[in-house]
Amino acid sequence: MKKAGLKKIYWILIVEDDEGLNQGIALALREEGIAFHSAYTLAQAREIWEKEAVDLVILDVNLPDGSGYDLLRQIRKGSEKPVLMLTANDLETDEVTGFSLGADDYITKPFSLMALRARVERTRKRMSDSAAAVDYQDERYQFRFQEMVFMADGVEVVLSKTDQKLLRLFTANPGQILSRNRLVDAVWTDGAEYVDENALSVAVNRLRHKLEGKEKTCPIQTVYGLGYVWGRKNV
């Protein structure tokens, strides 16, 4: 007999006030290893997010007691879990708002459930590939980006969202010089052209300081006139 609990359950939170559509989404996405939380209001969604395990959120913009964007803002304050937005408004401004707040994907009603399933599967694969690519460990550091756990010389350090974006790029490209423009575009995806030229220098120096650890050194090296490089290799 197969023991329960050995396989990790992937939890999807569906936030949609239309009960039929909410249940239809769950039915379309149902497969072994996936389970669902259903919320029909913003209040219900917030309670589930705060108390239950959630791996991916399908989030309607227009809810009876508020905007789905408010929950997206709450999620992005402390989590990179994928969020796919649903909206009845086929307006470019709504799509821009969603992406600027950190949504991973966007789909306009009416939509086919097969199309939604394809979007969800694509998002899950992208997150899985991203997690595998950026997890990092060597004799001094251990970084687990999905869990947001960052260890330097055995001591946990707290990294901001900007710190994490920089560190992801550095550790995924050890020994490769990353230009300032590439780093700015990766970190400040919304409005990178308006970022002050000193902002990157400040952000990199702040990250260096956090990673100095007991040895008071950091692998992030400046290559003058070119950019920065992470000088250690994943093991």
PDB file of C-alpha atoms in Angstrom:
ATOM      1  CA  MET A   1       0.000   0.000   0.000  1.00  0.00           C
ATOM      2  CA  LYS A   2       1.316   3.435  -0.935  1.00  0.00           C
ATOM      3  CA  LYS A   3       1.951   5.651   2.061  1.00  0.00           C
ATOM      4  CA  ALA A   4       0.179   9.000   2.073  1.00  0.00           C
ATOM      5  CA  GLY A   5       2.221  12.139   2.397  1.00  0.00           C
ATOM      6  CA  LEU A   6       5.363  10.903   0.608  1.00  0.00           C
ATOM      7  CA  LYS A   7       4.716  13.009  -2.482  1.00  0.00           C
ATOM      8  CA  LYS A   8       4.649  16.783  -2.102  1.00  0.00           C
ATOM      9  CA  ILE A   9       1.299  18.322  -2.948  1.00  0.00           C
ATOM     10  CA  TYR A  10       1.345  21.343  -5.248  1.00  0.00           C
ATOM     11  CA  TRP A  11      -1.306  23.762  -3.957  1.00  0.00           C
ATOM     12  CA  ILE A  12      -3.082  26.185  -6.283  1.00  0.00           C
ATOM     13  CA  LEU A  13      -5.166  29.017  -4.829  1.00  0.00           C
ATOM     14  CA  ILE A  14      -8.029  29.972  -7.165  1.00  0.00           C
ATOM     15  CA  VAL A  15      -9.460  33.424  -6.375  1.00  0.00           C
ATOM     16  CA  GLU A  16     -12.580  33.874  -8.517  1.00  0.00           C
ATOM     17  CA  ASP A  17     -16.018  35.044  -7.327  1.00  0.00           C
ATOM     18  CA  ASP A  18     -17.908  33.145 -10.034  1.00  0.00           C
ATOM     19  CA  GLU A  19     -18.471  29.799  -8.307  1.00  0.00           C
ATOM     20  CA  GLY A  20     -18.980  27.889 -11.548  1.00  0.00           C
ATOM     21  CA  LEU A  21     -15.801  29.261 -13.113  1.00  0.00           C
ATOM     22  CA  ASN A  22     -13.852  28.691  -9.897  1.00  0.00           C
ATOM     23  CA  GLN A  23     -14.843  25.035  -9.860  1.00  0.00           C
ATOM     24  CA  GLY A  24     -14.335  24.720 -13.626  1.00  0.00           C
ATOM     25  CA  ILE A  25     -10.750  25.954 -13.310  1.00  0.00           C
ATOM     26  CA  ALA A  26     -10.052  23.389 -10.595  1.00  0.00           C
ATOM     27  CA  LEU A  27     -11.566  20.638 -12.731  1.00  0.00           C
ATOM     28  CA  ALA A  28      -9.511  21.643 -15.776  1.00  0.00           C
ATOM     29  CA  LEU A  29      -6.254  21.689 -13.801  1.00  0.00           C
ATOM     30  CA  ARG A  30      -6.895  18.594 -11.718  1.00  0.00           C
ATOM     31  CA  GLU A  31      -4.224  15.905 -11.864  1.00  0.00           C
ATOM     32  CA  GLU A  32      -2.265  13.733  -9.450  1.00  0.00           C
ATOM     33  CA  GLY A  33      -0.184  15.775  -7.032  1.00  0.00           C
ATOM     34  CA  ILE A  34      -2.210  19.009  -7.411  1.00  0.00           C
ATOM     35  CA  ALA A  35      -4.719  20.265  -4.829  1.00  0.00           C
ATOM     36  CA  PHE A  36      -6.780  23.441  -4.640  1.00  0.00           C
ATOM     37  CA  HIS A  37      -7.888  26.198  -2.303  1.00  0.00           C
ATOM     38  CA  SER A  38     -10.949  28.109  -3.530  1.00  0.00           C
ATOM     39  CA  ALA A  39     -11.643  31.700  -2.526  1.00  0.00           C
ATOM     40  CA  TYR A  40     -14.591  33.797  -3.723  1.00  0.00           C
ATOM     41  CA  THR A  41     -13.677  37.091  -2.035  1.00  0.00           C
ATOM     42  CA  LEU A  42     -10.552  39.102  -1.339  1.00  0.00           C
ATOM     43  CA  ALA A  43     -10.961  38.463   2.400  1.00  0.00           C
ATOM     44  CA  GLN A  44     -11.130  34.697   1.917  1.00  0.00           C
ATOM     45  CA  ALA A  45      -8.088  34.773  -0.346  1.00  0.00           C
ATOM     46  CA  ARG A  46      -6.046  36.744   2.176  1.00  0.00           C
ATOM     47  CA  GLU A  47      -6.923  34.329   4.959  1.00  0.00           C
ATOM     48  CA  ILE A  48      -5.928  31.314   2.878  1.00  0.00           C
ATOM     49  CA  TRP A  49      -2.689  32.964   1.730  1.00  0.00           C
ATOM     50  CA  GLU A  50      -1.701  33.762   5.308  1.00  0.00           C
ATOM     51  CA  LYS A  51      -2.620  30.395   6.833  1.00  0.00           C
ATOM     52  CA  GLU A  52      -2.289  27.698   4.162  1.00  0.00           C
ATOM     53  CA  ALA A  53       0.363  26.292   1.841  1.00  0.00           C
ATOM     54  CA  VAL A  54       0.129  27.938  -1.596  1.00  0.00           C
ATOM     55  CA  ASP A  55       2.449  27.289  -4.547  1.00  0.00           C
ATOM     56  CA  LEU A  56       0.621  29.201  -7.313  1.00  0.00           C
ATOM     57  CA  VAL A  57      -2.212  31.759  -7.352  1.00  0.00           C
ATOM     58  CA  ILE A  58      -4.846  32.234 -10.064  1.00  0.00           C
ATOM     59  CA  LEU A  59      -6.230  35.650  -9.203  1.00  0.00           C
ATOM     60  CA  ASP A  60      -9.260  37.509 -10.563  1.00  0.00           C
ATOM     61  CA  VAL A  61      -8.821  41.283 -10.652  1.00  0.00           C
ATOM     62  CA  ASN A  62     -12.455  42.179  -9.939  1.00  0.00           C
ATOM     63  CA  LEU A  63     -13.705  40.753  -6.644  1.00  0.00           C
ATOM     64  CA  PRO A  64     -16.844  41.636  -4.647  1.00  0.00           C
ATOM     65  CA  ASP A  65     -14.912  43.213  -1.776  1.00  0.00           C
ATOM     66  CA  GLY A  66     -11.928  44.734  -3.533  1.00  0.00           C
ATOM     67  CA  SER A  67      -9.268  44.395  -6.193  1.00  0.00           C
ATOM     68  CA  GLY A  68      -7.109  41.372  -6.830  1.00  0.00           C
ATOM     69  CA  TYR A  69      -4.216  43.803  -7.274  1.00  0.00           C
ATOM     70  CA  ASP A  70      -4.338  44.413  -3.511  1.00  0.00           C
ATOM     71  CA  LEU A  71      -3.671  40.725  -2.849  1.00  0.00           C
ATOM     72  CA  LEU A  72      -0.930  40.723  -5.485  1.00  0.00           C
ATOM     73  CA  ARG A  73       0.766  43.603  -3.667  1.00  0.00           C
ATOM     74  CA  GLN A  74       0.508  41.674  -0.383  1.00  0.00           C
ATOM     75  CA  ILE A  75       1.979  38.535  -1.944  1.00  0.00           C
ATOM     76  CA  ARG A  76       4.889  40.370  -3.533  1.00  0.00           C
ATOM     77  CA  LYS A  77       5.911  41.939  -0.225  1.00  0.00           C
ATOM     78  CA  GLY A  78       7.396  38.639   0.839  1.00  0.00           C
ATOM     79  CA  SER A  79       7.023  35.984  -1.836  1.00  0.00           C
ATOM     80  CA  GLU A  80       7.984  35.156  -5.417  1.00  0.00           C
ATOM     81  CA  LYS A  81       5.294  32.470  -5.766  1.00  0.00           C
ATOM     82  CA  PRO A  82       3.790  32.658  -9.294  1.00  0.00           C
ATOM     83  CA  VAL A  83       0.566  34.650  -9.760  1.00  0.00           C
ATOM     84  CA  LEU A  84      -1.583  34.431 -12.896  1.00  0.00           C
ATOM     85  CA  MET A  85      -4.105  37.275 -13.223  1.00  0.00           C
ATOM     86  CA  LEU A  86      -7.631  36.933 -14.642  1.00  0.00           C
ATOM     87  CA  THR A  87      -9.599  39.964 -15.822  1.00  0.00           C
ATOM     88  CA  ALA A  88     -12.707  40.833 -17.789  1.00  0.00           C
ATOM     89  CA  ASN A  89     -11.103  44.115 -18.848  1.00  0.00           C
ATOM     90  CA  ASP A  90      -9.294  43.832 -22.166  1.00  0.00           C
ATOM     91  CA  LEU A  91      -7.300  46.986 -21.523  1.00  0.00           C
ATOM     92  CA  GLU A  92      -3.560  47.425 -21.959  1.00  0.00           C
ATOM     93  CA  THR A  93      -3.413  49.562 -18.803  1.00  0.00           C
ATOM     94  CA  ASP A  94      -4.768  46.653 -16.727  1.00  0.00           C
ATOM     95  CA  GLU A  95      -2.159  44.300 -18.156  1.00  0.00           C
ATOM     96  CA  VAL A  96       0.638  46.788 -17.510  1.00  0.00           C
ATOM     97  CA  THR A  97      -0.592  47.274 -13.941  1.00  0.00           C
ATOM     98  CA  GLY A  98      -0.559  43.527 -13.310  1.00  0.00           C
ATOM     99  CA  PHE A  99       2.935  43.003 -14.649  1.00  0.00           C
ATOM    100  CA  SER A 100       4.311  46.087 -12.906  1.00  0.00           C
ATOM    101  CA  LEU A 101       3.039  44.731  -9.585  1.00  0.00           C
ATOM    102  CA  GLY A 102       4.753  41.400 -10.172  1.00  0.00           C
ATOM    103  CA  ALA A 103       2.208  39.169 -11.942  1.00  0.00           C
ATOM    104  CA  ASP A 104       3.763  36.273 -13.855  1.00  0.00           C
ATOM    105  CA  ASP A 105       1.072  35.974 -16.502  1.00  0.00           C
ATOM    106  CA  TYR A 106      -2.225  37.556 -17.557  1.00  0.00           C
ATOM    107  CA  ILE A 107      -5.301  36.139 -19.283  1.00  0.00           C
ATOM    108  CA  THR A 108      -8.451  37.980 -20.376  1.00  0.00           C
ATOM    109  CA  LYS A 109     -11.991  36.628 -19.988  1.00  0.00           C
ATOM    110  CA  PRO A 110     -13.584  34.859 -21.700  1.00  0.00           C
ATOM    111  CA  PHE A 111     -10.846  32.263 -22.089  1.00  0.00           C
ATOM    112  CA  SER A 112     -10.718  28.540 -22.788  1.00  0.00           C
ATOM    113  CA  LEU A 113      -9.853  26.307 -19.858  1.00  0.00           C
ATOM    114  CA  MET A 114      -7.359  24.512 -22.095  1.00  0.00           C
ATOM    115  CA  ALA A 115      -5.561  27.806 -22.693  1.00  0.00           C
ATOM    116  CA  LEU A 116      -5.500  28.485 -18.963  1.00  0.00           C
ATOM    117  CA  ARG A 117      -4.110  25.022 -18.284  1.00  0.00           C
ATOM    118  CA  ALA A 118      -1.344  25.633 -20.818  1.00  0.00           C
ATOM    119  CA  ARG A 119      -0.469  28.955 -19.130  1.00  0.00           C
ATOM    120  CA  VAL A 120      -0.350  27.304 -15.698  1.00  0.00           C
ATOM    121  CA  GLU A 121       1.831  24.435 -16.934  1.00  0.00           C
ATOM    122  CA  ARG A 122       4.186  26.894 -18.622  1.00  0.00           C
ATOM    123  CA  THR A 123       4.459  28.973 -15.443  1.00  0.00           C
ATOM    124  CA  ARG A 124       5.124  25.903 -13.298  1.00  0.00           C
ATOM    125  CA  LYS A 125       7.846  24.703 -15.660  1.00  0.00           C
ATOM    126  CA  ARG A 126       9.460  28.127 -15.787  1.00  0.00           C
ATOM    127  CA  MET A 127       9.524  28.391 -12.003  1.00  0.00           C
ATOM    128  CA  SER A 128      10.893  24.858 -11.677  1.00  0.00           C
ATOM    129  CA  ASP A 129      13.634  25.520 -14.224  1.00  0.00           C
ATOM    130  CA  SER A 130      14.449  28.853 -12.583  1.00  0.00           C
ATOM    131  CA  ALA A 131      14.727  27.296  -9.127  1.00  0.00           C
ATOM    132  CA  ALA A 132      17.024  24.546 -10.427  1.00  0.00           C
ATOM    133  CA  ALA A 133      19.220  27.068 -12.237  1.00  0.00           C
ATOM    134  CA  VAL A 134      19.771  29.498  -9.394  1.00  0.00           C
ATOM    135  CA  ASP A 135      20.074  27.349  -6.265  1.00  0.00           C
ATOM    136  CA  TYR A 136      23.694  27.721  -5.220  1.00  0.00           C
ATOM    137  CA  GLN A 137      26.143  26.163  -2.767  1.00  0.00           C
ATOM    138  CA  ASP A 138      29.885  26.298  -2.162  1.00  0.00           C
ATOM    139  CA  GLU A 139      32.158  26.087   0.880  1.00  0.00           C
ATOM    140  CA  ARG A 140      30.946  29.481   2.156  1.00  0.00           C
ATOM    141  CA  TYR A 141      27.456  30.001   0.780  1.00  0.00           C
ATOM    142  CA  GLN A 142      24.146  28.233   0.456  1.00  0.00           C
ATOM    143  CA  PHE A 143      21.297  30.012  -1.345  1.00  0.00           C
ATOM    144  CA  ARG A 144      17.788  28.541  -1.672  1.00  0.00           C
ATOM    145  CA  PHE A 145      15.839  31.120  -3.633  1.00  0.00           C
ATOM    146  CA  GLN A 146      12.438  29.439  -3.635  1.00  0.00           C
ATOM    147  CA  GLU A 147      12.513  29.222   0.160  1.00  0.00           C
ATOM    148  CA  MET A 148      14.235  32.625   0.461  1.00  0.00           C
ATOM    149  CA  VAL A 149      16.955  31.183   2.715  1.00  0.00           C
ATOM    150  CA  PHE A 150      20.434  32.654   2.265  1.00  0.00           C
ATOM    151  CA  MET A 151      23.410  31.460   4.326  1.00  0.00           C
ATOM    152  CA  ALA A 152      26.855  33.064   4.441  1.00  0.00           C
ATOM    153  CA  ASP A 153      29.517  31.269   6.502  1.00  0.00           C
ATOM    154  CA  GLY A 154      26.770  29.374   8.325  1.00  0.00           C
ATOM    155  CA  VAL A 155      24.799  32.491   9.285  1.00  0.00           C
ATOM    156  CA  GLU A 156      21.485  33.394   7.666  1.00  0.00           C
ATOM    157  CA  VAL A 157      21.349  36.803   6.010  1.00  0.00           C
ATOM    158  CA  VAL A 158      18.235  38.778   5.109  1.00  0.00           C
ATOM    159  CA  LEU A 159      18.059  39.893   1.478  1.00  0.00           C
ATOM    160  CA  SER A 160      15.659  42.365  -0.076  1.00  0.00           C
ATOM    161  CA  LYS A 161      13.875  41.681  -3.358  1.00  0.00           C
ATOM    162  CA  THR A 162      16.531  43.714  -5.189  1.00  0.00           C
ATOM    163  CA  ASP A 163      19.325  41.798  -3.432  1.00  0.00           C
ATOM    164  CA  GLN A 164      17.757  38.500  -4.481  1.00  0.00           C
ATOM    165  CA  LYS A 165      17.409  39.516  -8.125  1.00  0.00           C
ATOM    166  CA  LEU A 166      21.066  40.540  -8.277  1.00  0.00           C
ATOM    167  CA  LEU A 167      22.223  37.394  -6.512  1.00  0.00           C
ATOM    168  CA  ARG A 168      20.166  35.168  -8.818  1.00  0.00           C
ATOM    169  CA  LEU A 169      21.894  36.626 -11.857  1.00  0.00           C
ATOM    170  CA  PHE A 170      25.385  36.519 -10.355  1.00  0.00           C
ATOM    171  CA  THR A 171      25.217  32.928  -9.132  1.00  0.00           C
ATOM    172  CA  ALA A 172      23.601  31.677 -12.345  1.00  0.00           C
ATOM    173  CA  ASN A 173      26.563  33.118 -14.294  1.00  0.00           C
ATOM    174  CA  PRO A 174      29.722  32.458 -12.234  1.00  0.00           C
ATOM    175  CA  GLY A 175      32.890  33.816 -13.823  1.00  0.00           C
ATOM    176  CA  GLN A 176      30.915  35.735 -16.448  1.00  0.00           C
ATOM    177  CA  ILE A 177      31.187  39.518 -16.583  1.00  0.00           C
ATOM    178  CA  LEU A 178      27.708  41.021 -16.354  1.00  0.00           C
ATOM    179  CA  SER A 179      27.369  44.507 -17.794  1.00  0.00           C
ATOM    180  CA  ARG A 180      25.774  47.288 -15.810  1.00  0.00           C
ATOM    181  CA  ASN A 181      23.010  47.604 -18.413  1.00  0.00           C
ATOM    182  CA  ARG A 182      22.169  43.906 -18.165  1.00  0.00           C
ATOM    183  CA  LEU A 183      21.984  44.066 -14.378  1.00  0.00           C
ATOM    184  CA  VAL A 184      19.842  47.206 -14.397  1.00  0.00           C
ATOM    185  CA  ASP A 185      17.410  45.698 -16.914  1.00  0.00           C
ATOM    186  CA  ALA A 186      17.142  42.479 -14.888  1.00  0.00           C
ATOM    187  CA  VAL A 187      16.609  44.140 -11.515  1.00  0.00           C
ATOM    188  CA  TRP A 188      14.494  47.158 -12.434  1.00  0.00           C
ATOM    189  CA  THR A 189      12.266  45.518 -15.041  1.00  0.00           C
ATOM    190  CA  ASP A 190       9.680  48.306 -14.776  1.00  0.00           C
ATOM    191  CA  GLY A 191      11.117  51.640 -15.850  1.00  0.00           C
ATOM    192  CA  ALA A 192      14.807  50.684 -15.995  1.00  0.00           C
ATOM    193  CA  GLU A 193      15.472  53.709 -18.210  1.00  0.00           C
ATOM    194  CA  TYR A 194      14.602  56.004 -15.300  1.00  0.00           C
ATOM    195  CA  VAL A 195      16.955  54.344 -12.780  1.00  0.00           C
ATOM    196  CA  ASP A 196      19.692  56.630 -11.479  1.00  0.00           C
ATOM    197  CA  GLU A 197      23.153  55.472 -12.645  1.00  0.00           C
ATOM    198  CA  ASN A 198      24.318  55.227  -9.030  1.00  0.00           C
ATOM    199  CA  ALA A 199      21.435  52.970  -7.983  1.00  0.00           C
ATOM    200  CA  LEU A 200      23.164  49.812  -9.233  1.00  0.00           C
ATOM    201  CA  SER A 201      26.436  50.669  -7.487  1.00  0.00           C
ATOM    202  CA  VAL A 202      24.575  51.235  -4.228  1.00  0.00           C
ATOM    203  CA  ALA A 203      22.618  47.976  -4.618  1.00  0.00           C
ATOM    204  CA  VAL A 204      25.731  45.900  -5.406  1.00  0.00           C
ATOM    205  CA  ASN A 205      27.688  47.399  -2.501  1.00  0.00           C
ATOM    206  CA  ARG A 206      24.792  46.674  -0.144  1.00  0.00           C
ATOM    207  CA  LEU A 207      24.665  43.043  -1.309  1.00  0.00           C
ATOM    208  CA  ARG A 208      28.441  42.710  -0.943  1.00  0.00           C
ATOM    209  CA  HIS A 209      28.268  43.904   2.638  1.00  0.00           C
ATOM    210  CA  LYS A 210      25.541  41.403   3.493  1.00  0.00           C
ATOM    211  CA  LEU A 211      27.548  38.505   2.019  1.00  0.00           C
ATOM    212  CA  GLU A 212      30.912  39.336   3.601  1.00  0.00           C
ATOM    213  CA  GLY A 213      30.308  36.908   6.467  1.00  0.00           C
ATOM    214  CA  LYS A 214      33.080  35.915   8.864  1.00  0.00           C
ATOM    215  CA  GLU A 215      35.802  36.252   6.228  1.00  0.00           C
ATOM    216  CA  LYS A 216      34.847  39.865   5.496  1.00  0.00           C
ATOM    217  CA  THR A 217      35.126  39.208   1.758  1.00  0.00           C
ATOM    218  CA  CYS A 218      32.587  38.812  -1.032  1.00  0.00           C
ATOM    219  CA  PRO A 219      32.872  37.069  -4.427  1.00  0.00           C
ATOM    220  CA  ILE A 220      31.276  39.992  -6.304  1.00  0.00           C
ATOM    221  CA  GLN A 221      34.123  41.729  -8.108  1.00  0.00           C
ATOM    222  CA  THR A 222      34.078  44.976 -10.055  1.00  0.00           C
ATOM    223  CA  VAL A 223      35.482  44.833 -13.576  1.00  0.00           C
ATOM    224  CA  TYR A 224      36.112  48.485 -14.257  1.00  0.00           C
ATOM    225  CA  GLY A 225      34.518  49.786 -17.423  1.00  0.00           C
ATOM    226  CA  LEU A 226      32.651  46.510 -18.001  1.00  0.00           C
ATOM    227  CA  GLY A 227      30.495  45.551 -15.013  1.00  0.00           C
ATOM    228  CA  TYR A 228      30.615  42.932 -12.261  1.00  0.00           C
ATOM    229  CA  VAL A 229      31.461  39.247 -11.944  1.00  0.00           C
ATOM    230  CA  TRP A 230      30.726  36.513  -9.382  1.00  0.00           C
ATOM    231  CA  GLY A 231      34.102  34.875  -8.788  1.00  0.00           C
ATOM    232  CA  ARG A 232      33.079  31.572  -7.208  1.00  0.00           C
ATOM    233  CA  LYS A 233      31.677  28.361  -8.700  1.00  0.00           C
ATOM    234  CA  ASN A 234      28.674  26.284  -7.647  1.00  0.00           C
ATOM    235  CA  VAL A 235      29.582  22.873  -6.186  1.00  0.00           C
TER     236      VAL A 235
END
